[in-house]
């Protein structure tokens, strides 16, 4: 009765056994997705939908989607490397599980505010796993399911090839917040950019992004470097 009027997705473990079910609402009251409760063989935070298929992919990365239907559409489009969390936000256990099968993950969450928030959270969780994170930007569609239906698998392949790194994703978000064509906007952007750079541990990576942004905005690199060094000293203290 708990799954009344829902499309049922079997949740399969790495050995191919069905260990739980997920149900998507078809219009009744209640949550959009409903999963089986935790049992001795099933923990939502420690499993991933479709990893039983994706673990055998020949592709170099895994695509982390937001929901079951996204995964189904991506697989139908010919990409057998898509997985999803089980109706919950990404957990450290799931990130560790992904790190056992790949060194690169492409985050393919919805383009709405909730999806962008989930992307930022996932980036921070993957920082401790050694997995390189890329972020998929999905234009003219709210999610991979809609994009593939509208534009086809070939265009989705191009999106994957053009996916940006996690730092590029954060910088682009800052650009959308500030009008860098005005002095005030440029100052605001650079202040937030310096704050972002203090979270990067690699000096080489900081230098690369510092040079790139200063060149694009036509600002004195030395001035921004001094600001960054001051922020790093404050952070260390």
PDB file of C-alpha atoms in Angstrom:
ATOM      1  CA  UNK A   1       0.000   0.000   0.000  1.00  0.00           C
ATOM      2  CA  UNK A   2       2.903   2.390   0.679  1.00  0.00           C
ATOM      3  CA  UNK A   3       3.774   2.310  -3.045  1.00  0.00           C
ATOM      4  CA  UNK A   4       0.199   2.757  -4.313  1.00  0.00           C
ATOM      5  CA  UNK A   5       0.026   4.596  -7.676  1.00  0.00           C
ATOM      6  CA  UNK A   6       3.787   4.829  -8.072  1.00  0.00           C
ATOM      7  CA  UNK A   7       6.153   3.680 -10.805  1.00  0.00           C
ATOM      8  CA  UNK A   8       8.453   1.155  -9.132  1.00  0.00           C
ATOM      9  CA  UNK A   9      12.222   1.097  -9.671  1.00  0.00           C
ATOM     10  CA  UNK A  10      14.129  -1.905  -8.325  1.00  0.00           C
ATOM     11  CA  UNK A  11      17.264  -0.939  -6.396  1.00  0.00           C
ATOM     12  CA  UNK A  12      19.948  -3.487  -7.196  1.00  0.00           C
ATOM     13  CA  UNK A  13      23.185  -4.096  -5.309  1.00  0.00           C
ATOM     14  CA  UNK A  14      26.625  -4.648  -6.850  1.00  0.00           C
ATOM     15  CA  UNK A  15      26.065  -8.415  -7.008  1.00  0.00           C
ATOM     16  CA  UNK A  16      22.844  -8.021  -8.991  1.00  0.00           C
ATOM     17  CA  UNK A  17      20.361  -8.728  -6.198  1.00  0.00           C
ATOM     18  CA  UNK A  18      17.246  -6.606  -5.684  1.00  0.00           C
ATOM     19  CA  UNK A  19      17.589  -5.170  -2.168  1.00  0.00           C
ATOM     20  CA  UNK A  20      14.893  -2.436  -2.135  1.00  0.00           C
ATOM     21  CA  UNK A  21      12.439  -0.429  -4.237  1.00  0.00           C
ATOM     22  CA  UNK A  22      11.956   3.207  -5.134  1.00  0.00           C
ATOM     23  CA  UNK A  23       8.554   4.531  -6.156  1.00  0.00           C
ATOM     24  CA  UNK A  24       7.878   7.715  -8.157  1.00  0.00           C
ATOM     25  CA  UNK A  25       4.573   9.436  -7.492  1.00  0.00           C
ATOM     26  CA  UNK A  26       2.016   9.403 -10.329  1.00  0.00           C
ATOM     27  CA  UNK A  27      -0.146  12.146  -8.881  1.00  0.00           C
ATOM     28  CA  UNK A  28      -1.288  10.984  -5.462  1.00  0.00           C
ATOM     29  CA  UNK A  29      -0.575  13.058  -2.372  1.00  0.00           C
ATOM     30  CA  UNK A  30       2.744  12.473  -0.695  1.00  0.00           C
ATOM     31  CA  UNK A  31       6.430  12.767  -1.543  1.00  0.00           C
ATOM     32  CA  UNK A  32       7.568  12.644  -5.183  1.00  0.00           C
ATOM     33  CA  UNK A  33       9.867   9.678  -4.434  1.00  0.00           C
ATOM     34  CA  UNK A  34       9.476   7.031  -1.777  1.00  0.00           C
ATOM     35  CA  UNK A  35      12.032   4.324  -0.993  1.00  0.00           C
ATOM     36  CA  UNK A  36      11.923   1.134   1.011  1.00  0.00           C
ATOM     37  CA  UNK A  37      13.003   1.689   4.590  1.00  0.00           C
ATOM     38  CA  UNK A  38      16.490   0.721   5.764  1.00  0.00           C
ATOM     39  CA  UNK A  39      16.954  -3.005   6.406  1.00  0.00           C
ATOM     40  CA  UNK A  40      19.924  -5.261   7.258  1.00  0.00           C
ATOM     41  CA  UNK A  41      20.723  -5.445   3.488  1.00  0.00           C
ATOM     42  CA  UNK A  42      19.760  -1.911   2.440  1.00  0.00           C
ATOM     43  CA  UNK A  43      20.995   1.490   3.609  1.00  0.00           C
ATOM     44  CA  UNK A  44      20.016   4.491   1.461  1.00  0.00           C
ATOM     45  CA  UNK A  45      23.218   6.332   2.360  1.00  0.00           C
ATOM     46  CA  UNK A  46      25.483   3.473   1.219  1.00  0.00           C
ATOM     47  CA  UNK A  47      23.983   2.492  -2.142  1.00  0.00           C
ATOM     48  CA  UNK A  48      23.645   4.113  -5.570  1.00  0.00           C
ATOM     49  CA  UNK A  49      20.959   3.547  -8.180  1.00  0.00           C
ATOM     50  CA  UNK A  50      22.305   1.748 -11.317  1.00  0.00           C
ATOM     51  CA  UNK A  51      25.870   1.342 -10.012  1.00  0.00           C
ATOM     52  CA  UNK A  52      25.439  -2.380 -10.746  1.00  0.00           C
ATOM     53  CA  UNK A  53      25.456  -1.388 -14.460  1.00  0.00           C
ATOM     54  CA  UNK A  54      27.763   1.654 -14.353  1.00  0.00           C
ATOM     55  CA  UNK A  55      30.593  -0.195 -12.590  1.00  0.00           C
ATOM     56  CA  UNK A  56      31.216  -2.108 -15.848  1.00  0.00           C
ATOM     57  CA  UNK A  57      31.354   0.975 -18.097  1.00  0.00           C
ATOM     58  CA  UNK A  58      34.287   1.519 -20.443  1.00  0.00           C
ATOM     59  CA  UNK A  59      33.946   5.288 -20.074  1.00  0.00           C
ATOM     60  CA  UNK A  60      36.534   7.034 -17.878  1.00  0.00           C
ATOM     61  CA  UNK A  61      34.027   8.825 -15.627  1.00  0.00           C
ATOM     62  CA  UNK A  62      30.756   8.290 -13.796  1.00  0.00           C
ATOM     63  CA  UNK A  63      27.830  10.705 -14.230  1.00  0.00           C
ATOM     64  CA  UNK A  64      26.039  11.491 -10.968  1.00  0.00           C
ATOM     65  CA  UNK A  65      22.389  12.429 -11.622  1.00  0.00           C
ATOM     66  CA  UNK A  66      19.688  13.662  -9.285  1.00  0.00           C
ATOM     67  CA  UNK A  67      16.930  11.112  -9.873  1.00  0.00           C
ATOM     68  CA  UNK A  68      15.992   7.718 -11.252  1.00  0.00           C
ATOM     69  CA  UNK A  69      14.397   9.061 -14.456  1.00  0.00           C
ATOM     70  CA  UNK A  70      17.537  11.032 -15.314  1.00  0.00           C
ATOM     71  CA  UNK A  71      19.596   7.856 -14.988  1.00  0.00           C
ATOM     72  CA  UNK A  72      17.153   5.862 -17.126  1.00  0.00           C
ATOM     73  CA  UNK A  73      17.193   8.523 -19.885  1.00  0.00           C
ATOM     74  CA  UNK A  74      20.989   8.815 -19.857  1.00  0.00           C
ATOM     75  CA  UNK A  75      21.351   5.016 -20.103  1.00  0.00           C
ATOM     76  CA  UNK A  76      18.780   4.878 -22.912  1.00  0.00           C
ATOM     77  CA  UNK A  77      20.815   7.547 -24.699  1.00  0.00           C
ATOM     78  CA  UNK A  78      23.780   5.164 -24.773  1.00  0.00           C
ATOM     79  CA  UNK A  79      25.656   6.341 -21.678  1.00  0.00           C
ATOM     80  CA  UNK A  80      25.992   3.374 -19.331  1.00  0.00           C
ATOM     81  CA  UNK A  81      27.959   5.309 -16.702  1.00  0.00           C
ATOM     82  CA  UNK A  82      25.119   7.207 -14.963  1.00  0.00           C
ATOM     83  CA  UNK A  83      24.153   6.673 -11.318  1.00  0.00           C
ATOM     84  CA  UNK A  84      21.977   8.513  -8.784  1.00  0.00           C
ATOM     85  CA  UNK A  85      21.580   8.829  -5.055  1.00  0.00           C
ATOM     86  CA  UNK A  86      18.475   7.222  -3.580  1.00  0.00           C
ATOM     87  CA  UNK A  87      16.212  10.194  -2.976  1.00  0.00           C
ATOM     88  CA  UNK A  88      18.635  11.802  -0.521  1.00  0.00           C
ATOM     89  CA  UNK A  89      21.514  14.266  -0.766  1.00  0.00           C
ATOM     90  CA  UNK A  90      24.938  12.774  -1.558  1.00  0.00           C
ATOM     91  CA  UNK A  91      26.575  11.216   1.501  1.00  0.00           C
ATOM     92  CA  UNK A  92      30.301  10.715   2.254  1.00  0.00           C
ATOM     93  CA  UNK A  93      29.721   6.936   2.069  1.00  0.00           C
ATOM     94  CA  UNK A  94      28.315   7.257  -1.465  1.00  0.00           C
ATOM     95  CA  UNK A  95      31.215   9.505  -2.525  1.00  0.00           C
ATOM     96  CA  UNK A  96      33.656   6.890  -1.186  1.00  0.00           C
ATOM     97  CA  UNK A  97      31.762   4.179  -3.084  1.00  0.00           C
ATOM     98  CA  UNK A  98      32.101   6.177  -6.321  1.00  0.00           C
ATOM     99  CA  UNK A  99      35.839   6.636  -5.691  1.00  0.00           C
ATOM    100  CA  UNK A 100      36.239   2.840  -5.795  1.00  0.00           C
ATOM    101  CA  UNK A 101      35.191   2.835  -9.475  1.00  0.00           C
ATOM    102  CA  UNK A 102      36.409   6.095 -10.995  1.00  0.00           C
ATOM    103  CA  UNK A 103      38.793   9.025 -10.551  1.00  0.00           C
ATOM    104  CA  UNK A 104      36.433  11.483 -12.272  1.00  0.00           C
ATOM    105  CA  UNK A 105      32.768  12.229 -11.617  1.00  0.00           C
ATOM    106  CA  UNK A 106      30.528  14.542 -13.659  1.00  0.00           C
ATOM    107  CA  UNK A 107      27.805  16.199 -11.577  1.00  0.00           C
ATOM    108  CA  UNK A 108      24.616  16.399 -13.611  1.00  0.00           C
ATOM    109  CA  UNK A 109      22.074  17.959 -11.282  1.00  0.00           C
ATOM    110  CA  UNK A 110      19.044  20.093 -12.159  1.00  0.00           C
ATOM    111  CA  UNK A 111      19.696  23.685 -13.222  1.00  0.00           C
ATOM    112  CA  UNK A 112      17.303  25.148 -10.609  1.00  0.00           C
ATOM    113  CA  UNK A 113      18.448  26.676  -7.309  1.00  0.00           C
ATOM    114  CA  UNK A 114      18.024  23.395  -5.394  1.00  0.00           C
ATOM    115  CA  UNK A 115      20.124  21.579  -7.995  1.00  0.00           C
ATOM    116  CA  UNK A 116      22.874  24.210  -7.842  1.00  0.00           C
ATOM    117  CA  UNK A 117      22.906  23.979  -4.052  1.00  0.00           C
ATOM    118  CA  UNK A 118      23.205  20.185  -4.285  1.00  0.00           C
ATOM    119  CA  UNK A 119      26.084  20.629  -6.762  1.00  0.00           C
ATOM    120  CA  UNK A 120      28.028  22.863  -4.357  1.00  0.00           C
ATOM    121  CA  UNK A 121      27.466  20.406  -1.522  1.00  0.00           C
ATOM    122  CA  UNK A 122      28.604  17.440  -3.638  1.00  0.00           C
ATOM    123  CA  UNK A 123      31.776  19.292  -4.680  1.00  0.00           C
ATOM    124  CA  UNK A 124      32.746  19.774  -1.031  1.00  0.00           C
ATOM    125  CA  UNK A 125      32.057  16.107  -0.195  1.00  0.00           C
ATOM    126  CA  UNK A 126      34.208  14.829  -3.076  1.00  0.00           C
ATOM    127  CA  UNK A 127      37.166  16.989  -1.962  1.00  0.00           C
ATOM    128  CA  UNK A 128      38.124  14.347   0.616  1.00  0.00           C
ATOM    129  CA  UNK A 129      37.958  11.375  -1.781  1.00  0.00           C
ATOM    130  CA  UNK A 130      40.610  12.234  -4.393  1.00  0.00           C
ATOM    131  CA  UNK A 131      37.948  12.162  -7.123  1.00  0.00           C
ATOM    132  CA  UNK A 132      38.204  14.920  -9.730  1.00  0.00           C
ATOM    133  CA  UNK A 133      34.877  16.745 -10.118  1.00  0.00           C
ATOM    134  CA  UNK A 134      33.453  18.236 -13.302  1.00  0.00           C
ATOM    135  CA  UNK A 135      30.109  20.031 -13.508  1.00  0.00           C
ATOM    136  CA  UNK A 136      27.685  19.649 -16.384  1.00  0.00           C
ATOM    137  CA  UNK A 137      25.967  22.835 -17.523  1.00  0.00           C
ATOM    138  CA  UNK A 138      22.606  21.967 -19.112  1.00  0.00           C
ATOM    139  CA  UNK A 139      21.302  24.795 -21.350  1.00  0.00           C
ATOM    140  CA  UNK A 140      17.657  25.052 -22.453  1.00  0.00           C
ATOM    141  CA  UNK A 141      16.557  22.156 -20.202  1.00  0.00           C
ATOM    142  CA  UNK A 142      16.082  21.657 -16.481  1.00  0.00           C
ATOM    143  CA  UNK A 143      17.722  18.211 -16.293  1.00  0.00           C
ATOM    144  CA  UNK A 144      19.494  15.517 -18.413  1.00  0.00           C
ATOM    145  CA  UNK A 145      16.197  13.691 -19.039  1.00  0.00           C
ATOM    146  CA  UNK A 146      14.627  16.756 -20.694  1.00  0.00           C
ATOM    147  CA  UNK A 147      17.827  17.661 -22.571  1.00  0.00           C
ATOM    148  CA  UNK A 148      18.264  14.223 -24.169  1.00  0.00           C
ATOM    149  CA  UNK A 149      14.594  14.100 -25.170  1.00  0.00           C
ATOM    150  CA  UNK A 150      14.836  17.558 -26.791  1.00  0.00           C
ATOM    151  CA  UNK A 151      18.286  17.440 -28.407  1.00  0.00           C
ATOM    152  CA  UNK A 152      19.420  13.801 -28.537  1.00  0.00           C
ATOM    153  CA  UNK A 153      22.437  11.798 -27.293  1.00  0.00           C
ATOM    154  CA  UNK A 154      25.009  13.418 -29.611  1.00  0.00           C
ATOM    155  CA  UNK A 155      24.406  16.863 -28.126  1.00  0.00           C
ATOM    156  CA  UNK A 156      24.606  15.349 -24.630  1.00  0.00           C
ATOM    157  CA  UNK A 157      27.992  13.865 -25.545  1.00  0.00           C
ATOM    158  CA  UNK A 158      29.173  17.373 -26.479  1.00  0.00           C
ATOM    159  CA  UNK A 159      27.934  18.664 -23.122  1.00  0.00           C
ATOM    160  CA  UNK A 160      29.967  16.000 -21.328  1.00  0.00           C
ATOM    161  CA  UNK A 161      33.094  16.904 -23.285  1.00  0.00           C
ATOM    162  CA  UNK A 162      32.603  20.571 -22.423  1.00  0.00           C
ATOM    163  CA  UNK A 163      31.865  20.096 -18.720  1.00  0.00           C
ATOM    164  CA  UNK A 164      33.861  22.430 -16.501  1.00  0.00           C
ATOM    165  CA  UNK A 165      35.898  21.850 -13.372  1.00  0.00           C
ATOM    166  CA  UNK A 166      34.522  22.586  -9.915  1.00  0.00           C
ATOM    167  CA  UNK A 167      36.467  25.850  -9.547  1.00  0.00           C
ATOM    168  CA  UNK A 168      35.324  27.080 -12.977  1.00  0.00           C
ATOM    169  CA  UNK A 169      31.749  26.351 -11.892  1.00  0.00           C
ATOM    170  CA  UNK A 170      32.139  28.505  -8.766  1.00  0.00           C
ATOM    171  CA  UNK A 171      33.804  31.359 -10.692  1.00  0.00           C
ATOM    172  CA  UNK A 172      31.060  31.356 -13.308  1.00  0.00           C
ATOM    173  CA  UNK A 173      28.467  31.576 -10.535  1.00  0.00           C
ATOM    174  CA  UNK A 174      30.248  34.638  -9.178  1.00  0.00           C
ATOM    175  CA  UNK A 175      30.257  36.239 -12.634  1.00  0.00           C
ATOM    176  CA  UNK A 176      26.489  35.901 -12.771  1.00  0.00           C
ATOM    177  CA  UNK A 177      26.166  37.659  -9.412  1.00  0.00           C
ATOM    178  CA  UNK A 178      28.257  40.712 -10.292  1.00  0.00           C
ATOM    179  CA  UNK A 179      28.310  43.083 -13.262  1.00  0.00           C
ATOM    180  CA  UNK A 180      32.050  43.064 -13.932  1.00  0.00           C
ATOM    181  CA  UNK A 181      31.625  45.799 -16.542  1.00  0.00           C
ATOM    182  CA  UNK A 182      31.224  48.320 -13.710  1.00  0.00           C
ATOM    183  CA  UNK A 183      33.918  49.267 -11.151  1.00  0.00           C
ATOM    184  CA  UNK A 184      31.648  48.337  -8.211  1.00  0.00           C
ATOM    185  CA  UNK A 185      30.787  44.978  -9.747  1.00  0.00           C
ATOM    186  CA  UNK A 186      34.428  44.237 -10.499  1.00  0.00           C
ATOM    187  CA  UNK A 187      35.459  45.006  -6.900  1.00  0.00           C
ATOM    188  CA  UNK A 188      32.649  42.845  -5.492  1.00  0.00           C
ATOM    189  CA  UNK A 189      33.536  39.975  -7.817  1.00  0.00           C
ATOM    190  CA  UNK A 190      37.247  40.103  -6.927  1.00  0.00           C
ATOM    191  CA  UNK A 191      36.527  40.159  -3.189  1.00  0.00           C
ATOM    192  CA  UNK A 192      34.426  36.991  -3.514  1.00  0.00           C
ATOM    193  CA  UNK A 193      36.987  35.486  -5.902  1.00  0.00           C
ATOM    194  CA  UNK A 194      39.765  35.984  -3.319  1.00  0.00           C
ATOM    195  CA  UNK A 195      37.559  34.296  -0.697  1.00  0.00           C
ATOM    196  CA  UNK A 196      37.037  31.365  -3.103  1.00  0.00           C
ATOM    197  CA  UNK A 197      40.788  31.067  -3.731  1.00  0.00           C
ATOM    198  CA  UNK A 198      41.536  30.744  -0.002  1.00  0.00           C
ATOM    199  CA  UNK A 199      39.670  27.428  -0.081  1.00  0.00           C
ATOM    200  CA  UNK A 200      42.073  25.994  -2.692  1.00  0.00           C
ATOM    201  CA  UNK A 201      45.028  24.182  -1.140  1.00  0.00           C
ATOM    202  CA  UNK A 202      47.213  23.915  -4.262  1.00  0.00           C
ATOM    203  CA  UNK A 203      49.381  27.067  -4.815  1.00  0.00           C
ATOM    204  CA  UNK A 204      49.783  26.132  -8.503  1.00  0.00           C
ATOM    205  CA  UNK A 205      46.013  25.925  -9.003  1.00  0.00           C
ATOM    206  CA  UNK A 206      45.574  29.290  -7.236  1.00  0.00           C
ATOM    207  CA  UNK A 207      48.208  30.873  -9.464  1.00  0.00           C
ATOM    208  CA  UNK A 208      46.577  29.561 -12.659  1.00  0.00           C
ATOM    209  CA  UNK A 209      43.127  30.927 -11.764  1.00  0.00           C
ATOM    210  CA  UNK A 210      44.563  34.186 -10.445  1.00  0.00           C
ATOM    211  CA  UNK A 211      46.419  34.843 -13.702  1.00  0.00           C
ATOM    212  CA  UNK A 212      43.365  33.899 -15.808  1.00  0.00           C
ATOM    213  CA  UNK A 213      40.870  36.105 -13.947  1.00  0.00           C
ATOM    214  CA  UNK A 214      43.188  39.132 -13.701  1.00  0.00           C
ATOM    215  CA  UNK A 215      43.896  38.915 -17.430  1.00  0.00           C
ATOM    216  CA  UNK A 216      40.196  38.659 -18.299  1.00  0.00           C
ATOM    217  CA  UNK A 217      39.187  41.566 -16.047  1.00  0.00           C
ATOM    218  CA  UNK A 218      42.262  43.652 -16.971  1.00  0.00           C
ATOM    219  CA  UNK A 219      43.245  44.278 -13.341  1.00  0.00           C
ATOM    220  CA  UNK A 220      46.671  44.444 -11.713  1.00  0.00           C
ATOM    221  CA  UNK A 221      47.576  40.898 -10.699  1.00  0.00           C
ATOM    222  CA  UNK A 222      49.946  42.092  -7.988  1.00  0.00           C
ATOM    223  CA  UNK A 223      47.152  43.960  -6.179  1.00  0.00           C
ATOM    224  CA  UNK A 224      44.889  40.891  -6.173  1.00  0.00           C
ATOM    225  CA  UNK A 225      47.822  38.675  -5.106  1.00  0.00           C
ATOM    226  CA  UNK A 226      48.477  40.926  -2.080  1.00  0.00           C
ATOM    227  CA  UNK A 227      44.787  40.709  -1.150  1.00  0.00           C
ATOM    228  CA  UNK A 228      44.895  36.903  -1.447  1.00  0.00           C
ATOM    229  CA  UNK A 229      48.072  36.616   0.642  1.00  0.00           C
ATOM    230  CA  UNK A 230      46.457  38.739   3.361  1.00  0.00           C
ATOM    231  CA  UNK A 231      43.320  36.555   3.306  1.00  0.00           C
ATOM    232  CA  UNK A 232      45.415  33.377   3.503  1.00  0.00           C
ATOM    233  CA  UNK A 233      47.304  34.725   6.540  1.00  0.00           C
ATOM    234  CA  UNK A 234      44.023  35.526   8.279  1.00  0.00           C
ATOM    235  CA  UNK A 235      42.717  32.047   7.509  1.00  0.00           C
ATOM    236  CA  UNK A 236      45.869  30.380   8.909  1.00  0.00           C
ATOM    237  CA  UNK A 237      45.566  32.390  12.131  1.00  0.00           C
TER     238      UNK A 237
END
